[in-house]
Amino acid sequence: MPDSSSSGGGPLLGDPTDGIDPYLPKNGNLGYRVSRYDLELEYKVASNRLTGTATITATAINHLGRFSLDLATSLSVSRVSVNGKRASRYSQRSNKLSITPATPAPPGASMTVVIKYSGSPKPIRGPWGEVGFEELTEGALCANQPNGAASWFPCDDHPSSKASYRIAITTESPYHAIANGTLQRKRNKAAMTTWVYEQVEPMATYLATISIGPYVRKTLATKPVKIHAVLPERLRSGFESDFARQEQMMTAFCDMFGPYPFPGYTVVVTDDNLEIPIEAQGMSTFGANHCDGNGGSERLVAHELAHQWFGNSLTLARWQDIWLHEGFACYSEWLWAEYAGDDTADNLARRHHRQLATSRKDIVIGDPGPEKMFDDRVYKRGALTLHALRATVGDDAFFALLKEWTREYRYSSVSTDDFTALAARHSDTPLTPLWQKWLRQKALPAFPEQR
């Protein structure tokens, strides 16, 4: 397999130095736009062996003599073709797969890239720990945020690169396999079962997931949204207690945020403990420790459900705007508590404002930097920013704004500027001072009192 860097063909579009996003400068690729991933995967649980064929449909934006995809070097590529012709060269280096097609693609040309690969998948190590494909005691899951998708499939791994997916997973028949989207068919052959899922709505790579384990499937609701649970049989009793209000929560959020953006919602509970729940499009994954029957994880249940609107349907274009995901999901926890009669959003906001007042003032929520983008202060102060907006414009305008936000930008990539521009249409006073205080300075503003 010759090294593609030794060939001609022009500059390698997608090289890490291109810098798509300064928060993850080595992720994402230039020169093309992916519209679809078709993944044929076979996974052996006991040996942690993954074999895959990825068919990627894309459109060239520039003249492509060479291009790259994100793919962990723990997975070995055995064949690459572009538009039915075997690639002239390809190489793997530093979690990048560089490809020289037999025929360069001109701007506007369609590309079908087929990549066969295999190996023992493992998480990708980075500033945020290990993310991506993770073995469980009996099974596996994928927790990709922010840069772990390449641990199990070749991709353009950046949140602004959204595409449709078909994910087919073949694994041993005793196991249940789940992925994003709607189950299209299930086929048994010998001791193996193939599960085929179709994700029609565009999805960012970090939200793609598969989960495999000794699970049973339970239907929780059919209206207003189909809700299912996939979990070990031994956890059913605890689940029925800890997730008892999942259906009411869905109804509440549909009332507040507008229609649920996907065909259904699935809650996966692993047989292992997890430090935190995992967000994915159309599904959320919790650990056995979140399902102990004590009801202590309900705010996390609300948080992960809210991400279906804020993060999955509306996805940030650049990681610096992470508050648009986490601040909104955190505020949704408070809104759920208010809706359920457990507490008021104002009381919860005051409590967290007091806590933030005693913490360091060294973070700008609107651009926290890569090291701090998952800092809890981004979550809590992001939520307080929304509470300040609500106090300024009033409840009617605030909730009308949330619904217009989710409707106007449904399935799109978004930025803070998009949100602030839309919010200006719902306020009779200038909001620039509010954004300046809450999003663009380190000092903590005074608690926002109702007008």
XYZ file of C-alpha atoms in Angstrom:
451
model
C 0.000 0.000 0.000
C 2.078 2.975 -1.211
C 2.023 6.156 0.796
C -0.256 8.667 -0.952
C 1.945 11.521 0.189
C 4.544 10.344 -2.323
C 2.191 10.849 -5.260
C 1.262 13.894 -7.282
C -2.278 15.180 -7.480
C -2.164 18.544 -5.772
C -2.507 19.551 -2.125
C -4.143 17.157 0.297
C -7.450 18.839 1.096
C -8.440 18.006 4.633
C -4.911 17.991 6.033
C -4.992 18.890 9.770
C -3.262 22.182 9.038
C -6.351 23.309 7.129
C -7.952 24.064 10.518
C -11.711 23.654 10.003
C -12.309 24.298 13.712
C -9.617 25.581 16.092
C -11.165 23.548 18.921
C -10.456 20.301 17.023
C -7.907 21.299 14.376
C -7.136 17.700 13.411
C -10.769 16.769 12.743
C -12.888 17.379 9.694
C -11.863 17.497 6.043
C -12.097 20.023 3.226
C -12.878 19.729 -0.447
C -16.105 17.706 -0.382
C -19.456 17.382 1.342
C -20.834 14.032 2.544
C -24.549 13.401 2.025
C -24.822 9.743 3.120
C -23.058 6.954 4.996
C -23.956 3.320 4.339
C -22.239 1.157 6.957
C -22.117 -2.658 6.814
C -20.649 -3.774 10.126
C -19.949 -7.146 11.719
C -18.917 -7.224 15.360
C -17.756 -10.218 17.405
C -18.352 -9.438 21.064
C -15.946 -11.879 22.719
C -12.973 -10.991 20.519
C -13.820 -7.266 20.062
C -13.379 -7.672 16.319
C -15.016 -5.228 13.921
C -15.207 -5.740 10.164
C -16.777 -2.987 8.096
C -17.565 -1.706 4.654
C -18.365 1.996 4.499
C -19.978 3.413 1.376
C -19.786 7.191 1.511
C -21.689 9.397 -0.923
C -20.257 12.886 -1.310
C -19.994 15.841 -3.660
C -16.658 17.426 -4.535
C -16.489 21.131 -3.764
C -12.964 21.634 -5.095
C -10.878 19.776 -7.663
C -9.891 16.633 -5.768
C -6.678 14.928 -6.778
C -6.455 13.689 -3.204
C -8.697 13.932 -0.172
C -8.872 12.611 3.381
C -11.283 11.084 5.866
C -11.015 10.661 9.618
C -10.321 7.038 10.629
C -8.489 5.688 13.664
C -5.235 3.933 12.868
C -6.341 1.047 15.125
C -8.557 0.019 12.177
C -6.747 -1.293 9.124
C -7.998 -0.469 5.621
C -7.763 -3.271 3.042
C -9.412 -1.722 -0.010
C -10.573 1.687 -1.244
C -12.489 2.524 -4.398
C -13.841 5.832 -5.723
C -16.695 5.755 -8.242
C -16.149 2.072 -8.874
C -12.405 2.343 -9.553
C -9.786 1.146 -7.138
C -7.938 4.093 -5.601
C -4.460 4.755 -6.987
C -3.081 5.148 -3.500
C -4.221 5.405 0.087
C -2.464 5.681 3.414
C -3.278 5.894 7.113
C -1.456 8.207 9.432
C -2.410 10.111 12.608
C -6.060 8.982 12.458
C -6.403 10.172 8.840
C -7.108 8.063 5.769
C -5.664 9.842 2.718
C -7.006 8.759 -0.674
C -5.790 9.387 -4.224
C -8.602 8.429 -6.614
C -7.753 6.879 -9.988
C -9.458 9.846 -11.642
C -9.514 13.281 -9.972
C -12.983 14.602 -9.137
C -13.857 18.018 -10.575
C -15.911 20.548 -8.579
C -19.556 19.495 -8.366
C -18.835 15.848 -9.179
C -20.538 13.075 -7.242
C -18.262 10.643 -5.421
C -19.039 7.183 -4.100
C -16.200 6.079 -1.850
C -16.147 2.445 -0.671
C -13.767 1.516 2.139
C -13.244 -1.984 3.534
C -11.614 -2.092 6.947
C -11.249 -4.198 10.091
C -9.595 -4.337 13.466
C -10.123 -4.198 17.196
C -11.809 -0.842 17.812
C -10.827 1.224 20.803
C -11.516 4.761 22.002
C -9.570 7.723 20.694
C -7.534 9.442 23.382
C -7.590 13.236 23.515
C -7.866 16.268 25.812
C -11.312 15.069 26.985
C -10.227 11.533 27.853
C -11.076 8.489 25.753
C -14.064 8.813 23.416
C -15.588 6.611 20.744
C -16.008 2.848 20.600
C -16.053 1.268 24.048
C -16.144 -2.369 25.109
C -18.554 -3.296 27.888
C -18.468 -6.343 30.119
C -20.734 -8.028 27.585
C -21.256 -5.892 24.518
C -20.204 -2.470 23.266
C -21.330 1.128 22.814
C -20.149 4.251 21.029
C -19.757 7.594 22.812
C -18.345 9.844 20.098
C -18.517 13.379 21.469
C -16.597 15.316 20.338
C -14.146 13.418 18.096
C -14.687 9.672 18.550
C -16.694 8.658 15.465
C -13.514 7.769 13.594
C -12.872 5.027 16.157
C -15.398 2.815 14.339
C -16.076 4.186 10.840
C -14.349 6.436 8.263
C -16.004 9.840 8.212
C -15.789 13.591 7.943
C -15.782 14.007 11.707
C -17.032 17.507 12.374
C -20.484 18.541 13.683
C -21.244 20.764 10.691
C -20.950 17.718 8.412
C -24.454 16.230 8.665
C -25.668 13.331 6.514
C -28.212 10.531 6.344
C -27.192 7.024 7.445
C -27.935 3.372 6.882
C -26.317 1.241 9.575
C -26.405 -2.566 9.320
C -24.928 -4.443 12.283
C -24.315 -8.180 12.314
C -23.503 -9.752 15.668
C -24.058 -12.957 17.610
C -27.741 -13.836 17.875
C -28.071 -13.714 21.683
C -27.333 -9.991 21.551
C -29.588 -7.053 20.744
C -28.040 -4.448 18.433
C -29.348 -0.926 18.086
C -28.307 2.098 16.050
C -29.715 5.489 15.121
C -32.905 5.654 13.125
C -35.731 3.241 12.423
C -35.276 -0.527 12.348
C -35.943 -1.582 8.750
C -35.403 -5.301 9.065
C -33.844 -8.005 11.185
C -32.385 -11.147 9.630
C -31.163 -14.313 11.367
C -28.600 -16.561 9.690
C -26.889 -19.408 11.498
C -25.699 -18.009 14.832
C -25.648 -14.382 13.686
C -28.326 -11.683 13.425
C -28.227 -8.619 11.175
C -30.057 -5.460 12.262
C -30.598 -2.732 9.663
C -31.392 0.846 10.686
C -32.176 3.849 8.494
C -31.509 7.383 9.758
C -33.171 9.686 7.234
C -32.824 13.003 9.041
C -29.323 14.520 8.693
C -27.016 13.629 11.570
C -23.607 14.792 12.740
C -20.944 12.122 13.061
C -20.550 12.548 16.823
C -24.237 11.626 17.232
C -23.955 8.347 15.313
C -23.912 5.289 17.547
C -24.315 1.563 17.883
C -25.022 -0.343 21.083
C -24.810 -4.100 21.524
C -25.704 -6.136 24.599
C -27.906 -8.813 26.183
C -30.952 -6.564 26.111
C -34.732 -6.797 25.942
C -36.907 -4.174 24.257
C -39.859 -2.490 25.956
C -42.394 -0.039 24.512
C -43.027 2.928 26.802
C -45.350 5.028 24.642
C -46.749 5.349 21.141
C -48.066 8.947 21.373
C -47.135 11.731 20.911
C -43.891 9.944 20.041
C -42.886 6.288 19.929
C -40.662 5.697 22.949
C -38.805 2.446 23.552
C -36.404 1.153 26.157
C -33.621 -1.361 25.501
C -32.070 -2.767 28.661
C -31.043 -5.884 30.597
C -33.957 -7.831 32.035
C -32.546 -7.492 35.563
C -32.940 -3.692 35.448
C -36.592 -3.544 34.410
C -37.895 -2.880 37.919
C -35.475 -0.026 38.580
C -36.126 1.388 35.131
C -39.878 1.516 35.703
C -39.203 3.673 38.753
C -36.397 5.910 37.471
C -37.908 6.512 34.024
C -41.555 6.537 35.125
C -42.125 10.079 33.845
C -40.371 9.698 30.481
C -43.657 9.893 28.559
C -44.852 12.986 30.467
C -41.442 14.560 29.898
C -41.761 14.037 26.154
C -45.206 15.635 26.182
C -43.912 18.600 28.168
C -40.963 19.225 25.865
C -43.123 18.928 22.750
C -45.363 21.608 24.275
C -42.401 23.858 25.104
C -40.077 23.307 22.152
C -42.335 22.210 19.315
C -42.753 18.811 17.633
C -40.249 16.083 18.412
C -37.855 16.090 15.433
C -37.399 12.336 14.840
C -39.630 9.281 14.240
C -38.984 7.834 17.699
C -36.877 7.916 20.848
C -35.035 5.022 22.456
C -33.499 4.847 25.916
C -30.678 2.306 26.219
C -29.501 1.161 29.649
C -26.278 -0.843 29.745
C -25.501 -3.577 32.231
C -22.358 -1.617 33.163
C -22.124 1.606 35.137
C -21.407 4.768 33.128
C -19.918 7.977 34.467
C -22.371 10.090 32.483
C -25.247 9.351 30.075
C -24.485 9.444 26.350
C -26.292 11.640 23.848
C -27.037 10.300 20.358
C -29.571 11.183 17.684
C -32.931 9.577 18.429
C -31.567 7.772 21.486
C -29.791 8.196 24.806
C -27.652 5.689 26.707
C -27.563 5.404 30.483
C -25.603 3.148 32.809
C -26.970 0.640 35.292
C -26.082 3.163 38.005
C -28.691 5.553 36.538
C -31.325 2.877 36.942
C -31.162 1.936 40.616
C -34.810 2.593 41.502
C -34.058 5.671 43.619
C -35.131 8.288 41.070
C -31.961 10.297 41.466
C -31.195 10.581 37.754
C -34.367 12.263 36.523
C -32.638 15.547 35.729
C -30.248 13.574 33.490
C -33.216 11.906 31.804
C -34.581 15.382 31.030
C -31.175 16.662 29.928
C -30.607 13.886 27.388
C -34.131 14.105 25.990
C -33.780 17.872 25.491
C -30.677 17.270 23.375
C -32.912 15.782 20.679
C -33.968 19.346 19.912
C -30.875 21.219 21.088
C -27.831 19.401 19.733
C -29.314 16.748 17.462
C -31.878 18.522 15.286
C -30.144 21.888 15.763
C -26.409 21.182 15.821
C -23.679 23.713 16.433
C -21.528 24.565 13.425
C -18.420 25.125 15.566
C -17.558 23.790 18.997
C -17.100 27.263 20.510
C -20.917 27.517 20.567
C -21.303 24.463 22.803
C -23.549 26.475 25.140
C -26.264 26.182 22.480
C -26.348 22.465 23.316
C -25.473 22.218 26.979
C -26.958 25.472 28.253
C -30.280 24.664 26.576
C -30.296 21.061 27.843
C -29.442 22.212 31.371
C -32.191 24.833 31.321
C -34.557 22.109 30.117
C -33.854 20.267 33.377
C -35.116 23.324 35.253
C -38.105 23.726 32.939
C -39.058 20.084 33.506
C -38.832 20.524 37.294
C -41.116 23.541 36.975
C -43.576 21.717 34.697
C -43.666 18.689 37.020
C -44.241 20.859 40.103
C -41.005 19.750 41.783
C -39.396 23.196 41.874
C -39.381 26.419 39.900
C -36.844 27.308 37.258
C -36.279 30.561 39.130
C -35.388 28.769 42.377
C -33.000 26.446 40.549
C -31.456 29.360 38.683
C -30.892 31.253 41.957
C -29.265 28.198 43.543
C -26.834 27.717 40.667
C -26.126 31.442 40.449
C -25.033 31.366 44.106
C -22.775 28.390 43.368
C -21.239 30.101 40.349
C -20.616 33.203 42.451
C -18.200 31.179 44.593
C -16.390 29.545 41.644
C -13.556 30.838 39.462
C -14.406 33.599 36.969
C -12.048 32.528 34.201
C -14.362 31.331 31.459
C -16.221 33.022 28.601
C -19.330 30.957 27.909
C -19.652 32.070 24.294
C -16.106 30.874 23.516
C -14.783 28.787 26.412
C -11.814 27.254 24.596
C -11.325 23.559 23.853
C -10.008 22.696 27.302
C -13.103 24.113 29.027
C -15.889 23.459 26.540
C -17.325 20.677 28.736
C -16.786 22.596 31.977
C -19.902 22.492 34.169
C -19.940 26.287 34.199
C -20.738 26.248 30.455
C -23.822 24.196 31.299
C -25.003 26.197 34.293
C -24.116 29.674 33.104
C -25.514 28.800 29.678
C -28.781 27.905 31.393
C -28.651 31.145 33.379
C -28.217 33.052 30.121
C -31.529 31.632 28.964
C -33.118 32.457 32.304
C -31.875 36.035 31.918
C -33.398 36.146 28.446
C -36.692 34.796 29.779
C -36.706 37.426 32.530
C -36.069 40.142 29.950
C -38.609 39.240 27.263
C -41.265 37.499 29.375
C -42.643 33.972 29.219
C -44.839 34.370 26.134
C -42.023 35.746 23.985
C -39.445 33.339 25.422
C -41.366 30.167 24.639
C -42.445 31.509 21.265
C -38.748 32.056 20.541
C -37.836 28.479 21.512
C -40.462 27.088 19.152
C -39.392 29.349 16.307
C -35.730 28.435 16.949
C -36.413 24.705 16.632
C -38.709 25.210 13.627
C -36.598 27.704 11.689
C -33.368 25.729 12.026
C -34.721 22.168 12.098
C -31.972 19.686 11.060
C -29.525 22.558 10.450
C -26.145 23.724 11.687
C -26.461 26.766 13.952
C -24.396 29.447 15.650
C -24.786 31.868 18.540
C -25.267 34.656 16.002
C -28.231 32.757 14.542
C -29.869 32.547 17.960
C -29.219 36.133 19.019
C -30.532 37.443 15.682
C -33.724 35.435 16.086
C -34.115 36.486 19.715
C -34.000 40.149 18.695
C -37.291 39.636 16.862
C -38.944 38.576 20.128
C -37.804 41.501 22.276
C -38.992 45.085 22.470
C -35.651 46.157 24.011
C -32.099 45.727 22.677
C -30.541 42.424 23.823
C -26.913 43.234 23.016
C -26.101 44.188 26.650
C -27.521 40.832 27.832
C -25.366 38.814 25.413
C -22.322 40.897 26.248
C -22.685 40.288 29.990
C -23.626 36.619 29.915
C -21.763 35.222 26.914
C -18.758 37.462 26.290
C -17.284 38.379 29.658
C -15.791 36.344 32.479
C -17.408 38.224 35.348
C -20.677 36.750 36.590
C -23.566 39.221 36.097
C -26.085 39.871 38.848
C -28.993 37.474 39.062
C -31.607 38.340 36.403
C -34.764 39.611 38.054
C -38.124 39.594 36.253
C -39.062 42.926 34.695
